[in-house]
């Protein structure tokens, strides 16, 4: 299943992330893709707030993963700079994926072969000016559960 949402400004992307965060559950994996500056980290900031995380969220570009405590843990990965999948294994990536938290992975396409099939993929692309198209992809049952939990964002969602 594929769904699309148009974000007209930063706040729309953040709000989308916030509502997504409120709908996520333990064990969910969200994979973010898009060009530099497309809004991946803005989306993660919203997800974190939706999970009840109060601290400032920053991209773990050089540390690979940042952990945050909220309703349940958020494991925020940025794999832009990894040189080999072995680096992911060294930090215990599998334990995060199958743990009690939510994993959000920026640049997930770089480690696509390590991502579980039931992951939610979100691609953020530039349209014009500040507008972005946010494309959600994933298993029908998981996307339907999440969309239901996002409450009223779906007015802008289309197939």
PDB file of C-alpha atoms in Angstrom:
ATOM      1  CA  UNK A   1       0.000   0.000   0.000  1.00  0.00           C
ATOM      2  CA  UNK A   2       1.159   3.539  -0.813  1.00  0.00           C
ATOM      3  CA  UNK A   3      -0.280   6.764   0.564  1.00  0.00           C
ATOM      4  CA  UNK A   4       0.687  10.365  -0.184  1.00  0.00           C
ATOM      5  CA  UNK A   5       0.509  13.561   1.841  1.00  0.00           C
ATOM      6  CA  UNK A   6       1.462  17.086   0.769  1.00  0.00           C
ATOM      7  CA  UNK A   7       3.391  19.130   3.325  1.00  0.00           C
ATOM      8  CA  UNK A   8       3.246  22.838   2.513  1.00  0.00           C
ATOM      9  CA  UNK A   9       5.748  23.940   5.185  1.00  0.00           C
ATOM     10  CA  UNK A  10       8.057  22.717   7.964  1.00  0.00           C
ATOM     11  CA  UNK A  11       5.211  22.742  10.501  1.00  0.00           C
ATOM     12  CA  UNK A  12       3.167  20.350   8.340  1.00  0.00           C
ATOM     13  CA  UNK A  13       6.031  17.855   8.234  1.00  0.00           C
ATOM     14  CA  UNK A  14       6.564  18.192  11.991  1.00  0.00           C
ATOM     15  CA  UNK A  15       2.818  17.770  12.681  1.00  0.00           C
ATOM     16  CA  UNK A  16       2.674  14.741  10.408  1.00  0.00           C
ATOM     17  CA  UNK A  17       5.561  13.261  12.416  1.00  0.00           C
ATOM     18  CA  UNK A  18       3.853  14.139  15.708  1.00  0.00           C
ATOM     19  CA  UNK A  19       0.638  12.362  14.731  1.00  0.00           C
ATOM     20  CA  UNK A  20       2.627   9.432  13.384  1.00  0.00           C
ATOM     21  CA  UNK A  21       4.513   9.218  16.701  1.00  0.00           C
ATOM     22  CA  UNK A  22       1.217   9.061  18.612  1.00  0.00           C
ATOM     23  CA  UNK A  23       0.118   6.146  16.394  1.00  0.00           C
ATOM     24  CA  UNK A  24       3.323   4.083  16.592  1.00  0.00           C
ATOM     25  CA  UNK A  25       3.690   1.096  18.876  1.00  0.00           C
ATOM     26  CA  UNK A  26       6.474  -0.956  20.416  1.00  0.00           C
ATOM     27  CA  UNK A  27       8.520  -2.709  17.780  1.00  0.00           C
ATOM     28  CA  UNK A  28       7.537  -0.408  14.910  1.00  0.00           C
ATOM     29  CA  UNK A  29      10.309   0.439  12.457  1.00  0.00           C
ATOM     30  CA  UNK A  30      10.065   3.617  10.381  1.00  0.00           C
ATOM     31  CA  UNK A  31      12.496   4.057   7.487  1.00  0.00           C
ATOM     32  CA  UNK A  32      13.017   7.583   6.176  1.00  0.00           C
ATOM     33  CA  UNK A  33      14.429   8.409   2.768  1.00  0.00           C
ATOM     34  CA  UNK A  34      14.842  11.645   0.847  1.00  0.00           C
ATOM     35  CA  UNK A  35      17.426  14.138  -0.297  1.00  0.00           C
ATOM     36  CA  UNK A  36      19.547  16.207   2.078  1.00  0.00           C
ATOM     37  CA  UNK A  37      17.331  18.847   3.658  1.00  0.00           C
ATOM     38  CA  UNK A  38      14.063  17.186   2.601  1.00  0.00           C
ATOM     39  CA  UNK A  39      12.743  17.069   6.173  1.00  0.00           C
ATOM     40  CA  UNK A  40      13.744  13.675   7.590  1.00  0.00           C
ATOM     41  CA  UNK A  41      15.020  15.092  10.889  1.00  0.00           C
ATOM     42  CA  UNK A  42      11.998  17.425  11.133  1.00  0.00           C
ATOM     43  CA  UNK A  43       9.798  14.348  10.812  1.00  0.00           C
ATOM     44  CA  UNK A  44      11.775  12.585  13.573  1.00  0.00           C
ATOM     45  CA  UNK A  45      11.400  15.602  15.883  1.00  0.00           C
ATOM     46  CA  UNK A  46       7.630  15.369  15.448  1.00  0.00           C
ATOM     47  CA  UNK A  47       7.648  11.598  15.995  1.00  0.00           C
ATOM     48  CA  UNK A  48       9.602  12.099  19.222  1.00  0.00           C
ATOM     49  CA  UNK A  49       7.075  14.624  20.550  1.00  0.00           C
ATOM     50  CA  UNK A  50       4.261  12.259  19.615  1.00  0.00           C
ATOM     51  CA  UNK A  51       5.969   9.591  21.722  1.00  0.00           C
ATOM     52  CA  UNK A  52       6.068  12.001  24.681  1.00  0.00           C
ATOM     53  CA  UNK A  53       9.777  12.792  24.431  1.00  0.00           C
ATOM     54  CA  UNK A  54      10.546  16.237  25.811  1.00  0.00           C
ATOM     55  CA  UNK A  55      14.253  16.578  25.066  1.00  0.00           C
ATOM     56  CA  UNK A  56      15.601  18.172  21.900  1.00  0.00           C
ATOM     57  CA  UNK A  57      16.096  15.653  19.110  1.00  0.00           C
ATOM     58  CA  UNK A  58      19.190  15.959  16.949  1.00  0.00           C
ATOM     59  CA  UNK A  59      20.385  13.845  14.071  1.00  0.00           C
ATOM     60  CA  UNK A  60      22.967  11.243  15.141  1.00  0.00           C
ATOM     61  CA  UNK A  61      25.004  11.729  11.961  1.00  0.00           C
ATOM     62  CA  UNK A  62      28.338  10.925  13.605  1.00  0.00           C
ATOM     63  CA  UNK A  63      27.178   8.624  16.417  1.00  0.00           C
ATOM     64  CA  UNK A  64      24.792   6.531  14.241  1.00  0.00           C
ATOM     65  CA  UNK A  65      22.145   6.225  16.989  1.00  0.00           C
ATOM     66  CA  UNK A  66      20.587   8.446  19.650  1.00  0.00           C
ATOM     67  CA  UNK A  67      18.282   6.981  22.287  1.00  0.00           C
ATOM     68  CA  UNK A  68      15.413   8.893  23.868  1.00  0.00           C
ATOM     69  CA  UNK A  69      12.994   7.948  26.645  1.00  0.00           C
ATOM     70  CA  UNK A  70       9.292   8.601  26.293  1.00  0.00           C
ATOM     71  CA  UNK A  71       6.118   6.531  26.266  1.00  0.00           C
ATOM     72  CA  UNK A  72       8.576   3.878  25.130  1.00  0.00           C
ATOM     73  CA  UNK A  73      12.127   4.238  23.831  1.00  0.00           C
ATOM     74  CA  UNK A  74      12.900   5.930  20.531  1.00  0.00           C
ATOM     75  CA  UNK A  75      16.005   4.714  18.730  1.00  0.00           C
ATOM     76  CA  UNK A  76      16.904   7.340  16.139  1.00  0.00           C
ATOM     77  CA  UNK A  77      19.437   6.171  13.566  1.00  0.00           C
ATOM     78  CA  UNK A  78      21.211   8.182  10.889  1.00  0.00           C
ATOM     79  CA  UNK A  79      23.130   5.802   8.647  1.00  0.00           C
ATOM     80  CA  UNK A  80      24.278   8.402   6.091  1.00  0.00           C
ATOM     81  CA  UNK A  81      27.945   8.003   7.044  1.00  0.00           C
ATOM     82  CA  UNK A  82      28.219   4.255   7.598  1.00  0.00           C
ATOM     83  CA  UNK A  83      30.808   2.592   5.419  1.00  0.00           C
ATOM     84  CA  UNK A  84      29.705  -1.004   5.866  1.00  0.00           C
ATOM     85  CA  UNK A  85      26.759  -2.980   7.271  1.00  0.00           C
ATOM     86  CA  UNK A  86      29.260  -4.401   9.771  1.00  0.00           C
ATOM     87  CA  UNK A  87      29.130  -1.055  11.585  1.00  0.00           C
ATOM     88  CA  UNK A  88      25.424  -1.627  12.209  1.00  0.00           C
ATOM     89  CA  UNK A  89      26.086  -5.086  13.603  1.00  0.00           C
ATOM     90  CA  UNK A  90      28.800  -3.683  15.901  1.00  0.00           C
ATOM     91  CA  UNK A  91      26.296  -1.371  17.596  1.00  0.00           C
ATOM     92  CA  UNK A  92      23.746  -4.172  18.030  1.00  0.00           C
ATOM     93  CA  UNK A  93      21.318  -2.989  15.353  1.00  0.00           C
ATOM     94  CA  UNK A  94      19.277  -6.221  15.526  1.00  0.00           C
ATOM     95  CA  UNK A  95      18.686  -5.727  19.248  1.00  0.00           C
ATOM     96  CA  UNK A  96      17.256  -2.274  18.591  1.00  0.00           C
ATOM     97  CA  UNK A  97      15.082  -3.518  15.715  1.00  0.00           C
ATOM     98  CA  UNK A  98      13.501  -6.262  17.759  1.00  0.00           C
ATOM     99  CA  UNK A  99      13.466  -4.451  21.109  1.00  0.00           C
ATOM    100  CA  UNK A 100      10.756  -2.674  23.088  1.00  0.00           C
ATOM    101  CA  UNK A 101      11.032   0.686  21.381  1.00  0.00           C
ATOM    102  CA  UNK A 102      10.385   2.421  18.085  1.00  0.00           C
ATOM    103  CA  UNK A 103      13.222   2.582  15.549  1.00  0.00           C
ATOM    104  CA  UNK A 104      13.382   5.489  13.126  1.00  0.00           C
ATOM    105  CA  UNK A 105      16.139   5.222  10.539  1.00  0.00           C
ATOM    106  CA  UNK A 106      17.232   8.146   8.368  1.00  0.00           C
ATOM    107  CA  UNK A 107      18.809   7.132   5.034  1.00  0.00           C
ATOM    108  CA  UNK A 108      17.420   3.610   5.527  1.00  0.00           C
ATOM    109  CA  UNK A 109      17.815   2.849   1.820  1.00  0.00           C
ATOM    110  CA  UNK A 110      21.568   2.530   2.477  1.00  0.00           C
ATOM    111  CA  UNK A 111      20.930  -0.553   4.654  1.00  0.00           C
ATOM    112  CA  UNK A 112      17.746  -1.784   2.973  1.00  0.00           C
ATOM    113  CA  UNK A 113      18.796  -5.447   3.163  1.00  0.00           C
ATOM    114  CA  UNK A 114      18.907  -5.191   6.981  1.00  0.00           C
ATOM    115  CA  UNK A 115      15.384  -3.767   7.364  1.00  0.00           C
ATOM    116  CA  UNK A 116      12.468  -6.025   8.417  1.00  0.00           C
ATOM    117  CA  UNK A 117       9.758  -6.595   5.788  1.00  0.00           C
ATOM    118  CA  UNK A 118       7.075  -5.147   8.069  1.00  0.00           C
ATOM    119  CA  UNK A 119       8.807  -1.746   8.276  1.00  0.00           C
ATOM    120  CA  UNK A 120       7.043   1.459   7.278  1.00  0.00           C
ATOM    121  CA  UNK A 121       8.874   3.411   4.600  1.00  0.00           C
ATOM    122  CA  UNK A 122       8.473   7.172   4.283  1.00  0.00           C
ATOM    123  CA  UNK A 123      10.003   9.002   1.350  1.00  0.00           C
ATOM    124  CA  UNK A 124      10.083  12.808   1.508  1.00  0.00           C
ATOM    125  CA  UNK A 125      10.608  14.638  -1.786  1.00  0.00           C
ATOM    126  CA  UNK A 126      10.755  18.288  -2.787  1.00  0.00           C
ATOM    127  CA  UNK A 127       7.894  19.654  -4.866  1.00  0.00           C
ATOM    128  CA  UNK A 128       8.234  23.453  -5.079  1.00  0.00           C
ATOM    129  CA  UNK A 129       9.361  26.122  -2.642  1.00  0.00           C
ATOM    130  CA  UNK A 130       8.714  24.677   0.850  1.00  0.00           C
ATOM    131  CA  UNK A 131       6.293  21.986  -0.340  1.00  0.00           C
ATOM    132  CA  UNK A 132       7.135  18.314   0.063  1.00  0.00           C
ATOM    133  CA  UNK A 133       5.377  15.122  -0.897  1.00  0.00           C
ATOM    134  CA  UNK A 134       5.447  12.537   1.875  1.00  0.00           C
ATOM    135  CA  UNK A 135       4.928   9.004   0.595  1.00  0.00           C
ATOM    136  CA  UNK A 136       4.129   6.193   3.054  1.00  0.00           C
ATOM    137  CA  UNK A 137       4.631   2.583   2.036  1.00  0.00           C
ATOM    138  CA  UNK A 138       4.292  -0.641   3.969  1.00  0.00           C
ATOM    139  CA  UNK A 139       2.147  -3.657   4.720  1.00  0.00           C
ATOM    140  CA  UNK A 140      -1.560  -2.826   4.388  1.00  0.00           C
ATOM    141  CA  UNK A 141      -2.504  -3.930   7.907  1.00  0.00           C
ATOM    142  CA  UNK A 142       0.272  -1.894   9.534  1.00  0.00           C
ATOM    143  CA  UNK A 143      -0.407   1.244   7.496  1.00  0.00           C
ATOM    144  CA  UNK A 144      -4.135   1.033   8.179  1.00  0.00           C
ATOM    145  CA  UNK A 145      -3.480   0.720  11.936  1.00  0.00           C
ATOM    146  CA  UNK A 146      -1.170   3.705  11.867  1.00  0.00           C
ATOM    147  CA  UNK A 147      -3.420   5.882   9.699  1.00  0.00           C
ATOM    148  CA  UNK A 148      -6.338   5.208  12.056  1.00  0.00           C
ATOM    149  CA  UNK A 149      -4.155   6.283  14.977  1.00  0.00           C
ATOM    150  CA  UNK A 150      -2.987   9.475  13.267  1.00  0.00           C
ATOM    151  CA  UNK A 151      -6.399  11.105  13.765  1.00  0.00           C
ATOM    152  CA  UNK A 152      -7.477  13.693  11.214  1.00  0.00           C
ATOM    153  CA  UNK A 153      -4.207  13.839   9.244  1.00  0.00           C
ATOM    154  CA  UNK A 154      -5.911  11.581   6.723  1.00  0.00           C
ATOM    155  CA  UNK A 155      -7.875  14.442   5.181  1.00  0.00           C
ATOM    156  CA  UNK A 156      -4.722  15.210   3.194  1.00  0.00           C
ATOM    157  CA  UNK A 157      -3.779  11.592   2.570  1.00  0.00           C
ATOM    158  CA  UNK A 158      -4.367  10.044  -0.852  1.00  0.00           C
ATOM    159  CA  UNK A 159      -3.573   6.798  -2.692  1.00  0.00           C
TER     160      UNK A 159
END
